[in-house]
Amino acid sequence: MNPSIKATVENSTSAVDSSEINQISVPIEERRRRKGIYADTCGRIRDMIVYGELASGDRINELSLCELLSVSRTPIREALKVLAGEGLIELLPNRGSRVSTPSSAEITNLFAIIAALERLAIESVAVIATEENLMYLRSLHDEMRLCHFAQDRERYFDLNHLIHETIINMACNPQLTRLHADLMTRARRPRFIAIANKARWEESVKEHDLLMGALELRDARFAGEILSRHVFKTGAAYLNSIETFTDLTKSKSEKSKHLKKIKKC
């Protein structure tokens, strides 16, 4: 081939390749940007549900969320689909969506499975954990205790969640880790509400003290019993808080009706 023609072909090919790469890279970057927005939006709405800004049964006002989170309706709707998959949101055909209200049976079953998984994990961790692993858990535990002393419930809850998550990860069982992560997403709101009760919060801290001690003693059986009981009590505390709230609501409603009758008389 003529050298000048060959050079022209090579330059032309390079130009085409470069152009194609640029055309491809723009959509990829745009997809990444959108994915980041969707993930952030989903995380923020999830936190609003977990920390009680959106209560069980609340209807989701998409326009209000758009304004609050400074995003369009598309990320909001995508986030709601994800949260529906996690069991936090209920999608209503042609009627929008609302925060899910799990039944007592669903909560009982959920915490029973989590208790079994965490017991399996902690009994394994008590045997296979390295000293460095235990030192890391101890550091998380001590920091969590400081948050309890300071009555910083949100930070305490985040550290508590991290401790449970770390124990699962230390068991080195990928299937267990995936299943537990899915269940904990569904249990995150009930777990946070459970420690709104001061007595349960105090009790929970003591249970974590016992758990940490059992781990450091490498007592797998005792650690398993403590953690399993701890998870069951958390589920029960949540159900008790919901029943108390329901009773208070009924009481207020009956009182309001009684006052209306008095005014009519």
PDB file of C-alpha atoms in Angstrom:
ATOM      1  CA  MET A   1       0.000   0.000   0.000  1.00  0.00           C
ATOM      2  CA  ASN A   2       1.123   3.547  -0.795  1.00  0.00           C
ATOM      3  CA  PRO A   3       2.629   5.015   2.404  1.00  0.00           C
ATOM      4  CA  SER A   4       0.568   8.197   2.103  1.00  0.00           C
ATOM      5  CA  ILE A   5      -2.664   6.213   1.650  1.00  0.00           C
ATOM      6  CA  LYS A   6      -1.754   3.954   4.585  1.00  0.00           C
ATOM      7  CA  ALA A   7      -1.138   6.972   6.791  1.00  0.00           C
ATOM      8  CA  THR A   8      -4.454   8.490   5.729  1.00  0.00           C
ATOM      9  CA  VAL A   9      -6.316   5.243   6.533  1.00  0.00           C
ATOM     10  CA  GLU A  10      -4.606   4.916   9.933  1.00  0.00           C
ATOM     11  CA  ASN A  11      -5.380   8.544  10.815  1.00  0.00           C
ATOM     12  CA  SER A  12      -8.967   8.094   9.680  1.00  0.00           C
ATOM     13  CA  THR A  13      -9.318   4.912  11.766  1.00  0.00           C
ATOM     14  CA  SER A  14      -7.842   6.635  14.817  1.00  0.00           C
ATOM     15  CA  ALA A  15     -10.234   9.536  14.395  1.00  0.00           C
ATOM     16  CA  VAL A  16     -13.231   7.206  14.114  1.00  0.00           C
ATOM     17  CA  ASP A  17     -12.123   5.160  17.112  1.00  0.00           C
ATOM     18  CA  SER A  18     -11.599   8.295  19.190  1.00  0.00           C
ATOM     19  CA  SER A  19     -14.965   9.685  18.148  1.00  0.00           C
ATOM     20  CA  GLU A  20     -16.737   6.436  18.975  1.00  0.00           C
ATOM     21  CA  ILE A  21     -15.046   6.261  22.368  1.00  0.00           C
ATOM     22  CA  ASN A  22     -16.137   9.814  23.155  1.00  0.00           C
ATOM     23  CA  GLN A  23     -19.700   9.064  22.096  1.00  0.00           C
ATOM     24  CA  ILE A  24     -19.767   5.950  24.273  1.00  0.00           C
ATOM     25  CA  SER A  25     -18.114   7.561  27.310  1.00  0.00           C
ATOM     26  CA  VAL A  26     -20.696  10.333  27.608  1.00  0.00           C
ATOM     27  CA  PRO A  27     -23.666   7.989  28.159  1.00  0.00           C
ATOM     28  CA  ILE A  28     -21.591   5.883  30.587  1.00  0.00           C
ATOM     29  CA  GLU A  29     -20.697   8.939  32.656  1.00  0.00           C
ATOM     30  CA  GLU A  30     -24.304  10.089  32.543  1.00  0.00           C
ATOM     31  CA  ARG A  31     -25.477   6.678  33.714  1.00  0.00           C
ATOM     32  CA  ARG A  32     -22.983   6.783  36.556  1.00  0.00           C
ATOM     33  CA  ARG A  33     -24.174  10.245  37.561  1.00  0.00           C
ATOM     34  CA  ARG A  34     -27.802   9.138  37.521  1.00  0.00           C
ATOM     35  CA  LYS A  35     -26.993   5.975  39.436  1.00  0.00           C
ATOM     36  CA  GLY A  36     -25.351   8.128  42.111  1.00  0.00           C
ATOM     37  CA  ILE A  37     -28.413  10.373  42.319  1.00  0.00           C
ATOM     38  CA  TYR A  38     -30.768   7.375  42.531  1.00  0.00           C
ATOM     39  CA  ALA A  39     -28.663   5.692  45.242  1.00  0.00           C
ATOM     40  CA  ASP A  40     -28.405   8.908  47.261  1.00  0.00           C
ATOM     41  CA  THR A  41     -32.137   9.584  46.953  1.00  0.00           C
ATOM     42  CA  CYS A  42     -32.956   6.024  47.968  1.00  0.00           C
ATOM     43  CA  GLY A  43     -30.626   6.244  50.977  1.00  0.00           C
ATOM     44  CA  ARG A  44     -32.120   9.512  52.168  1.00  0.00           C
ATOM     45  CA  ILE A  45     -35.708   8.295  51.925  1.00  0.00           C
ATOM     46  CA  ARG A  46     -34.697   5.054  53.656  1.00  0.00           C
ATOM     47  CA  ASP A  47     -33.210   7.076  56.537  1.00  0.00           C
ATOM     48  CA  MET A  48     -36.391   9.168  56.759  1.00  0.00           C
ATOM     49  CA  ILE A  49     -38.361   5.945  57.248  1.00  0.00           C
ATOM     50  CA  VAL A  50     -35.890   4.372  59.684  1.00  0.00           C
ATOM     51  CA  TYR A  51     -35.560   7.462  61.887  1.00  0.00           C
ATOM     52  CA  GLY A  52     -39.288   8.196  61.948  1.00  0.00           C
ATOM     53  CA  GLU A  53     -39.561  11.258  59.715  1.00  0.00           C
ATOM     54  CA  LEU A  54     -41.927   9.111  57.652  1.00  0.00           C
ATOM     55  CA  ALA A  55     -44.072   6.988  59.962  1.00  0.00           C
ATOM     56  CA  SER A  56     -45.726   3.636  59.306  1.00  0.00           C
ATOM     57  CA  GLY A  57     -48.806   4.114  57.142  1.00  0.00           C
ATOM     58  CA  ASP A  58     -47.808   7.620  55.977  1.00  0.00           C
ATOM     59  CA  ARG A  59     -48.698   8.386  52.361  1.00  0.00           C
ATOM     60  CA  ILE A  60     -45.693   9.360  50.251  1.00  0.00           C
ATOM     61  CA  ASN A  61     -45.975  12.854  48.801  1.00  0.00           C
ATOM     62  CA  GLU A  62     -43.643  12.682  45.806  1.00  0.00           C
ATOM     63  CA  LEU A  63     -43.738  16.411  45.086  1.00  0.00           C
ATOM     64  CA  SER A  64     -42.797  17.247  48.690  1.00  0.00           C
ATOM     65  CA  LEU A  65     -39.893  14.789  48.515  1.00  0.00           C
ATOM     66  CA  CYS A  66     -38.747  16.332  45.212  1.00  0.00           C
ATOM     67  CA  GLU A  67     -38.630  19.726  46.874  1.00  0.00           C
ATOM     68  CA  LEU A  68     -37.012  18.474  50.063  1.00  0.00           C
ATOM     69  CA  LEU A  69     -34.302  16.429  48.305  1.00  0.00           C
ATOM     70  CA  SER A  70     -33.860  18.809  45.339  1.00  0.00           C
ATOM     71  CA  VAL A  71     -34.379  16.104  42.714  1.00  0.00           C
ATOM     72  CA  SER A  72     -36.900  15.390  39.955  1.00  0.00           C
ATOM     73  CA  ARG A  73     -39.691  12.819  40.275  1.00  0.00           C
ATOM     74  CA  THR A  74     -37.746  10.169  38.340  1.00  0.00           C
ATOM     75  CA  PRO A  75     -35.152   9.466  41.099  1.00  0.00           C
ATOM     76  CA  ILE A  76     -37.965   9.555  43.684  1.00  0.00           C
ATOM     77  CA  ARG A  77     -39.992   6.952  41.807  1.00  0.00           C
ATOM     78  CA  GLU A  78     -36.947   4.751  41.195  1.00  0.00           C
ATOM     79  CA  ALA A  79     -36.078   4.950  44.894  1.00  0.00           C
ATOM     80  CA  LEU A  80     -39.625   3.998  45.901  1.00  0.00           C
ATOM     81  CA  LYS A  81     -39.412   0.886  43.712  1.00  0.00           C
ATOM     82  CA  VAL A  82     -36.191  -0.167  45.457  1.00  0.00           C
ATOM     83  CA  LEU A  83     -37.644   0.530  48.903  1.00  0.00           C
ATOM     84  CA  ALA A  84     -40.771  -1.448  47.993  1.00  0.00           C
ATOM     85  CA  GLY A  85     -38.475  -4.378  47.200  1.00  0.00           C
ATOM     86  CA  GLU A  86     -36.919  -3.950  50.646  1.00  0.00           C
ATOM     87  CA  GLY A  87     -40.346  -4.062  52.273  1.00  0.00           C
ATOM     88  CA  LEU A  88     -40.216  -0.461  53.512  1.00  0.00           C
ATOM     89  CA  ILE A  89     -42.700   0.988  51.022  1.00  0.00           C
ATOM     90  CA  GLU A  90     -46.049  -0.303  49.789  1.00  0.00           C
ATOM     91  CA  LEU A  91     -46.872   0.630  46.193  1.00  0.00           C
ATOM     92  CA  LEU A  92     -50.593   1.259  45.698  1.00  0.00           C
ATOM     93  CA  PRO A  93     -51.908   0.734  42.121  1.00  0.00           C
ATOM     94  CA  ASN A  94     -52.985   4.134  40.735  1.00  0.00           C
ATOM     95  CA  ARG A  95     -52.895   5.582  44.268  1.00  0.00           C
ATOM     96  CA  GLY A  96     -49.220   6.326  44.880  1.00  0.00           C
ATOM     97  CA  SER A  97     -47.412   4.696  47.795  1.00  0.00           C
ATOM     98  CA  ARG A  98     -47.151   4.655  51.581  1.00  0.00           C
ATOM     99  CA  VAL A  99     -44.760   3.520  54.299  1.00  0.00           C
ATOM    100  CA  SER A 100     -45.315  -0.165  55.024  1.00  0.00           C
ATOM    101  CA  THR A 101     -46.925  -1.330  58.254  1.00  0.00           C
ATOM    102  CA  PRO A 102     -45.756  -4.913  58.863  1.00  0.00           C
ATOM    103  CA  SER A 103     -48.042  -7.184  60.861  1.00  0.00           C
ATOM    104  CA  SER A 104     -47.104  -8.606  64.274  1.00  0.00           C
ATOM    105  CA  ALA A 105     -46.640 -12.035  62.671  1.00  0.00           C
ATOM    106  CA  GLU A 106     -44.298 -10.612  60.020  1.00  0.00           C
ATOM    107  CA  ILE A 107     -42.174  -8.898  62.675  1.00  0.00           C
ATOM    108  CA  THR A 108     -42.069 -12.013  64.854  1.00  0.00           C
ATOM    109  CA  ASN A 109     -40.991 -14.179  61.913  1.00  0.00           C
ATOM    110  CA  LEU A 110     -38.454 -11.609  60.721  1.00  0.00           C
ATOM    111  CA  PHE A 111     -36.674 -11.363  64.079  1.00  0.00           C
ATOM    112  CA  ALA A 112     -36.812 -15.143  64.579  1.00  0.00           C
ATOM    113  CA  ILE A 113     -34.846 -15.678  61.359  1.00  0.00           C
ATOM    114  CA  ILE A 114     -32.365 -12.891  62.191  1.00  0.00           C
ATOM    115  CA  ALA A 115     -31.866 -14.401  65.658  1.00  0.00           C
ATOM    116  CA  ALA A 116     -31.076 -17.801  64.131  1.00  0.00           C
ATOM    117  CA  LEU A 117     -28.637 -16.345  61.584  1.00  0.00           C
ATOM    118  CA  GLU A 118     -26.817 -14.204  64.132  1.00  0.00           C
ATOM    119  CA  ARG A 119     -26.554 -17.084  66.566  1.00  0.00           C
ATOM    120  CA  LEU A 120     -25.000 -19.222  63.827  1.00  0.00           C
ATOM    121  CA  ALA A 121     -22.554 -16.427  63.017  1.00  0.00           C
ATOM    122  CA  ILE A 122     -21.517 -15.523  66.579  1.00  0.00           C
ATOM    123  CA  GLU A 123     -20.880 -19.154  67.541  1.00  0.00           C
ATOM    124  CA  SER A 124     -18.535 -19.437  64.582  1.00  0.00           C
ATOM    125  CA  VAL A 125     -16.865 -16.076  65.248  1.00  0.00           C
ATOM    126  CA  ALA A 126     -16.179 -16.988  68.886  1.00  0.00           C
ATOM    127  CA  VAL A 127     -14.011 -19.843  67.581  1.00  0.00           C
ATOM    128  CA  ILE A 128     -12.372 -18.459  64.432  1.00  0.00           C
ATOM    129  CA  ALA A 129     -11.956 -14.720  65.177  1.00  0.00           C
ATOM    130  CA  THR A 130      -8.404 -13.419  65.460  1.00  0.00           C
ATOM    131  CA  GLU A 131      -7.306 -11.259  68.371  1.00  0.00           C
ATOM    132  CA  GLU A 132      -7.302  -8.300  65.988  1.00  0.00           C
ATOM    133  CA  ASN A 133     -10.932  -9.088  65.090  1.00  0.00           C
ATOM    134  CA  LEU A 134     -11.923  -9.087  68.750  1.00  0.00           C
ATOM    135  CA  MET A 135     -10.000  -5.876  69.422  1.00  0.00           C
ATOM    136  CA  TYR A 136     -11.891  -4.192  66.571  1.00  0.00           C
ATOM    137  CA  LEU A 137     -15.239  -5.380  67.946  1.00  0.00           C
ATOM    138  CA  ARG A 138     -14.217  -4.155  71.393  1.00  0.00           C
ATOM    139  CA  SER A 139     -13.387  -0.707  69.993  1.00  0.00           C
ATOM    140  CA  LEU A 140     -16.809  -0.496  68.311  1.00  0.00           C
ATOM    141  CA  HIS A 141     -18.485  -1.664  71.511  1.00  0.00           C
ATOM    142  CA  ASP A 142     -16.687   0.922  73.654  1.00  0.00           C
ATOM    143  CA  GLU A 143     -17.560   3.720  71.227  1.00  0.00           C
ATOM    144  CA  MET A 144     -21.188   2.587  71.191  1.00  0.00           C
ATOM    145  CA  ARG A 145     -21.242   2.693  75.001  1.00  0.00           C
ATOM    146  CA  LEU A 146     -19.995   6.284  74.942  1.00  0.00           C
ATOM    147  CA  CYS A 147     -22.859   7.180  72.610  1.00  0.00           C
ATOM    148  CA  HIS A 148     -25.282   5.611  75.054  1.00  0.00           C
ATOM    149  CA  PHE A 149     -23.764   7.656  77.876  1.00  0.00           C
ATOM    150  CA  ALA A 150     -24.177  10.800  75.745  1.00  0.00           C
ATOM    151  CA  GLN A 151     -27.735   9.709  74.802  1.00  0.00           C
ATOM    152  CA  ASP A 152     -26.852  10.015  71.115  1.00  0.00           C
ATOM    153  CA  ARG A 153     -29.411   7.522  69.879  1.00  0.00           C
ATOM    154  CA  GLU A 154     -28.771   7.843  66.144  1.00  0.00           C
ATOM    155  CA  ARG A 155     -24.997   7.409  66.421  1.00  0.00           C
ATOM    156  CA  TYR A 156     -25.503   4.593  68.942  1.00  0.00           C
ATOM    157  CA  PHE A 157     -27.857   2.870  66.510  1.00  0.00           C
ATOM    158  CA  ASP A 158     -25.404   3.198  63.606  1.00  0.00           C
ATOM    159  CA  LEU A 159     -22.607   1.637  65.673  1.00  0.00           C
ATOM    160  CA  ASN A 160     -24.930  -1.071  66.956  1.00  0.00           C
ATOM    161  CA  HIS A 161     -25.869  -1.933  63.378  1.00  0.00           C
ATOM    162  CA  LEU A 162     -22.190  -2.000  62.409  1.00  0.00           C
ATOM    163  CA  ILE A 163     -21.393  -4.418  65.257  1.00  0.00           C
ATOM    164  CA  HIS A 164     -24.106  -6.857  64.153  1.00  0.00           C
ATOM    165  CA  GLU A 165     -22.962  -6.504  60.542  1.00  0.00           C
ATOM    166  CA  THR A 166     -19.300  -7.040  61.485  1.00  0.00           C
ATOM    167  CA  ILE A 167     -20.108 -10.219  63.413  1.00  0.00           C
ATOM    168  CA  ILE A 168     -21.899 -11.585  60.349  1.00  0.00           C
ATOM    169  CA  ASN A 169     -18.980 -10.669  58.056  1.00  0.00           C
ATOM    170  CA  MET A 170     -16.454 -12.278  60.403  1.00  0.00           C
ATOM    171  CA  ALA A 171     -18.273 -15.601  60.042  1.00  0.00           C
ATOM    172  CA  CYS A 172     -16.909 -15.700  56.450  1.00  0.00           C
ATOM    173  CA  ASN A 173     -20.109 -17.116  54.967  1.00  0.00           C
ATOM    174  CA  PRO A 174     -21.144 -15.130  51.848  1.00  0.00           C
ATOM    175  CA  GLN A 175     -24.638 -16.671  51.629  1.00  0.00           C
ATOM    176  CA  LEU A 176     -25.280 -15.912  55.279  1.00  0.00           C
ATOM    177  CA  THR A 177     -24.055 -12.347  54.751  1.00  0.00           C
ATOM    178  CA  ARG A 178     -26.373 -11.741  51.772  1.00  0.00           C
ATOM    179  CA  LEU A 179     -29.443 -13.168  53.493  1.00  0.00           C
ATOM    180  CA  HIS A 180     -28.752 -11.263  56.718  1.00  0.00           C
ATOM    181  CA  ALA A 181     -28.247  -7.966  54.853  1.00  0.00           C
ATOM    182  CA  ASP A 182     -31.641  -8.298  53.168  1.00  0.00           C
ATOM    183  CA  LEU A 183     -33.407  -9.077  56.446  1.00  0.00           C
ATOM    184  CA  MET A 184     -31.656  -6.303  58.354  1.00  0.00           C
ATOM    185  CA  THR A 185     -32.846  -3.766  55.796  1.00  0.00           C
ATOM    186  CA  ARG A 186     -36.408  -4.780  56.669  1.00  0.00           C
ATOM    187  CA  ALA A 187     -35.653  -4.813  60.404  1.00  0.00           C
ATOM    188  CA  ARG A 188     -33.776  -1.502  60.538  1.00  0.00           C
ATOM    189  CA  ARG A 189     -36.802   0.673  61.375  1.00  0.00           C
ATOM    190  CA  PRO A 190     -38.225  -1.677  64.062  1.00  0.00           C
ATOM    191  CA  ARG A 191     -34.763  -1.950  65.653  1.00  0.00           C
ATOM    192  CA  PHE A 192     -34.440   1.829  65.874  1.00  0.00           C
ATOM    193  CA  ILE A 193     -37.936   2.241  67.326  1.00  0.00           C
ATOM    194  CA  ALA A 194     -37.231  -0.486  69.916  1.00  0.00           C
ATOM    195  CA  ILE A 195     -34.470   1.540  71.605  1.00  0.00           C
ATOM    196  CA  ALA A 196     -36.745   4.596  71.855  1.00  0.00           C
ATOM    197  CA  ASN A 197     -37.885   2.835  75.020  1.00  0.00           C
ATOM    198  CA  LYS A 198     -35.302   3.860  77.626  1.00  0.00           C
ATOM    199  CA  ALA A 199     -35.637   0.668  79.656  1.00  0.00           C
ATOM    200  CA  ARG A 200     -35.072  -1.463  76.559  1.00  0.00           C
ATOM    201  CA  TRP A 201     -32.111   0.689  75.536  1.00  0.00           C
ATOM    202  CA  GLU A 202     -30.475   0.162  78.948  1.00  0.00           C
ATOM    203  CA  GLU A 203     -31.168  -3.564  78.775  1.00  0.00           C
ATOM    204  CA  SER A 204     -29.772  -3.764  75.236  1.00  0.00           C
ATOM    205  CA  VAL A 205     -26.476  -2.162  76.319  1.00  0.00           C
ATOM    206  CA  LYS A 206     -26.099  -4.703  79.126  1.00  0.00           C
ATOM    207  CA  GLU A 207     -26.758  -7.531  76.674  1.00  0.00           C
ATOM    208  CA  HIS A 208     -24.002  -6.209  74.425  1.00  0.00           C
ATOM    209  CA  ASP A 209     -21.660  -6.081  77.444  1.00  0.00           C
ATOM    210  CA  LEU A 210     -22.362  -9.770  78.106  1.00  0.00           C
ATOM    211  CA  LEU A 211     -21.943 -10.591  74.422  1.00  0.00           C
ATOM    212  CA  MET A 212     -18.562  -8.884  74.221  1.00  0.00           C
ATOM    213  CA  GLY A 213     -17.402 -10.673  77.360  1.00  0.00           C
ATOM    214  CA  ALA A 214     -18.497 -14.068  76.005  1.00  0.00           C
ATOM    215  CA  LEU A 215     -16.648 -13.430  72.751  1.00  0.00           C
ATOM    216  CA  GLU A 216     -13.438 -12.490  74.525  1.00  0.00           C
ATOM    217  CA  LEU A 217     -13.733 -15.680  76.592  1.00  0.00           C
ATOM    218  CA  ARG A 218     -14.303 -17.653  73.360  1.00  0.00           C
ATOM    219  CA  ASP A 219     -17.508 -19.063  74.860  1.00  0.00           C
ATOM    220  CA  ALA A 220     -19.402 -19.839  71.644  1.00  0.00           C
ATOM    221  CA  ARG A 221     -22.485 -21.376  73.256  1.00  0.00           C
ATOM    222  CA  PHE A 222     -23.034 -18.533  75.748  1.00  0.00           C
ATOM    223  CA  ALA A 223     -22.415 -15.896  73.039  1.00  0.00           C
ATOM    224  CA  GLY A 224     -25.007 -17.605  70.817  1.00  0.00           C
ATOM    225  CA  GLU A 225     -27.596 -17.683  73.605  1.00  0.00           C
ATOM    226  CA  ILE A 226     -27.050 -14.029  74.493  1.00  0.00           C
ATOM    227  CA  LEU A 227     -27.256 -12.764  70.913  1.00  0.00           C
ATOM    228  CA  SER A 228     -30.295 -14.870  70.030  1.00  0.00           C
ATOM    229  CA  ARG A 229     -32.165 -13.668  73.126  1.00  0.00           C
ATOM    230  CA  HIS A 230     -31.062 -10.084  72.438  1.00  0.00           C
ATOM    231  CA  VAL A 231     -32.552 -10.146  68.911  1.00  0.00           C
ATOM    232  CA  PHE A 232     -35.831 -11.715  70.082  1.00  0.00           C
ATOM    233  CA  LYS A 233     -36.179  -9.059  72.806  1.00  0.00           C
ATOM    234  CA  THR A 234     -35.632  -6.282  70.267  1.00  0.00           C
ATOM    235  CA  GLY A 235     -38.466  -7.598  68.117  1.00  0.00           C
ATOM    236  CA  ALA A 236     -40.721  -7.906  71.176  1.00  0.00           C
ATOM    237  CA  ALA A 237     -39.846  -4.364  72.293  1.00  0.00           C
ATOM    238  CA  TYR A 238     -40.866  -3.009  68.894  1.00  0.00           C
ATOM    239  CA  LEU A 239     -44.204  -4.826  68.964  1.00  0.00           C
ATOM    240  CA  ASN A 240     -44.820  -3.581  72.499  1.00  0.00           C
ATOM    241  CA  SER A 241     -44.097   0.015  71.425  1.00  0.00           C
ATOM    242  CA  ILE A 242     -46.539  -0.300  68.523  1.00  0.00           C
ATOM    243  CA  GLU A 243     -49.257  -1.702  70.813  1.00  0.00           C
ATOM    244  CA  THR A 244     -48.682   1.122  73.291  1.00  0.00           C
ATOM    245  CA  PHE A 245     -48.913   3.712  70.516  1.00  0.00           C
ATOM    246  CA  THR A 246     -52.124   2.097  69.213  1.00  0.00           C
ATOM    247  CA  ASP A 247     -53.657   2.101  72.699  1.00  0.00           C
ATOM    248  CA  LEU A 248     -52.769   5.784  73.167  1.00  0.00           C
ATOM    249  CA  THR A 249     -54.249   6.664  69.774  1.00  0.00           C
ATOM    250  CA  LYS A 250     -57.476   4.825  70.600  1.00  0.00           C
ATOM    251  CA  SER A 251     -57.627   6.526  73.992  1.00  0.00           C
ATOM    252  CA  LYS A 252     -57.214   9.980  72.430  1.00  0.00           C
ATOM    253  CA  SER A 253     -59.843   9.183  69.805  1.00  0.00           C
ATOM    254  CA  GLU A 254     -62.357   8.001  72.414  1.00  0.00           C
ATOM    255  CA  LYS A 255     -61.635  11.056  74.569  1.00  0.00           C
ATOM    256  CA  SER A 256     -62.197  13.339  71.568  1.00  0.00           C
ATOM    257  CA  LYS A 257     -65.535  11.652  70.788  1.00  0.00           C
ATOM    258  CA  HIS A 258     -66.579  11.980  74.437  1.00  0.00           C
ATOM    259  CA  LEU A 259     -65.744  15.703  74.451  1.00  0.00           C
ATOM    260  CA  LYS A 260     -67.767  16.210  71.264  1.00  0.00           C
ATOM    261  CA  LYS A 261     -70.780  14.556  72.884  1.00  0.00           C
ATOM    262  CA  ILE A 262     -70.417  16.802  75.941  1.00  0.00           C
ATOM    263  CA  LYS A 263     -70.278  19.915  73.744  1.00  0.00           C
ATOM    264  CA  LYS A 264     -73.429  18.819  71.899  1.00  0.00           C
ATOM    265  CA  CYS A 265     -75.212  18.415  75.227  1.00  0.00           C
TER     266      CYS A 265
END
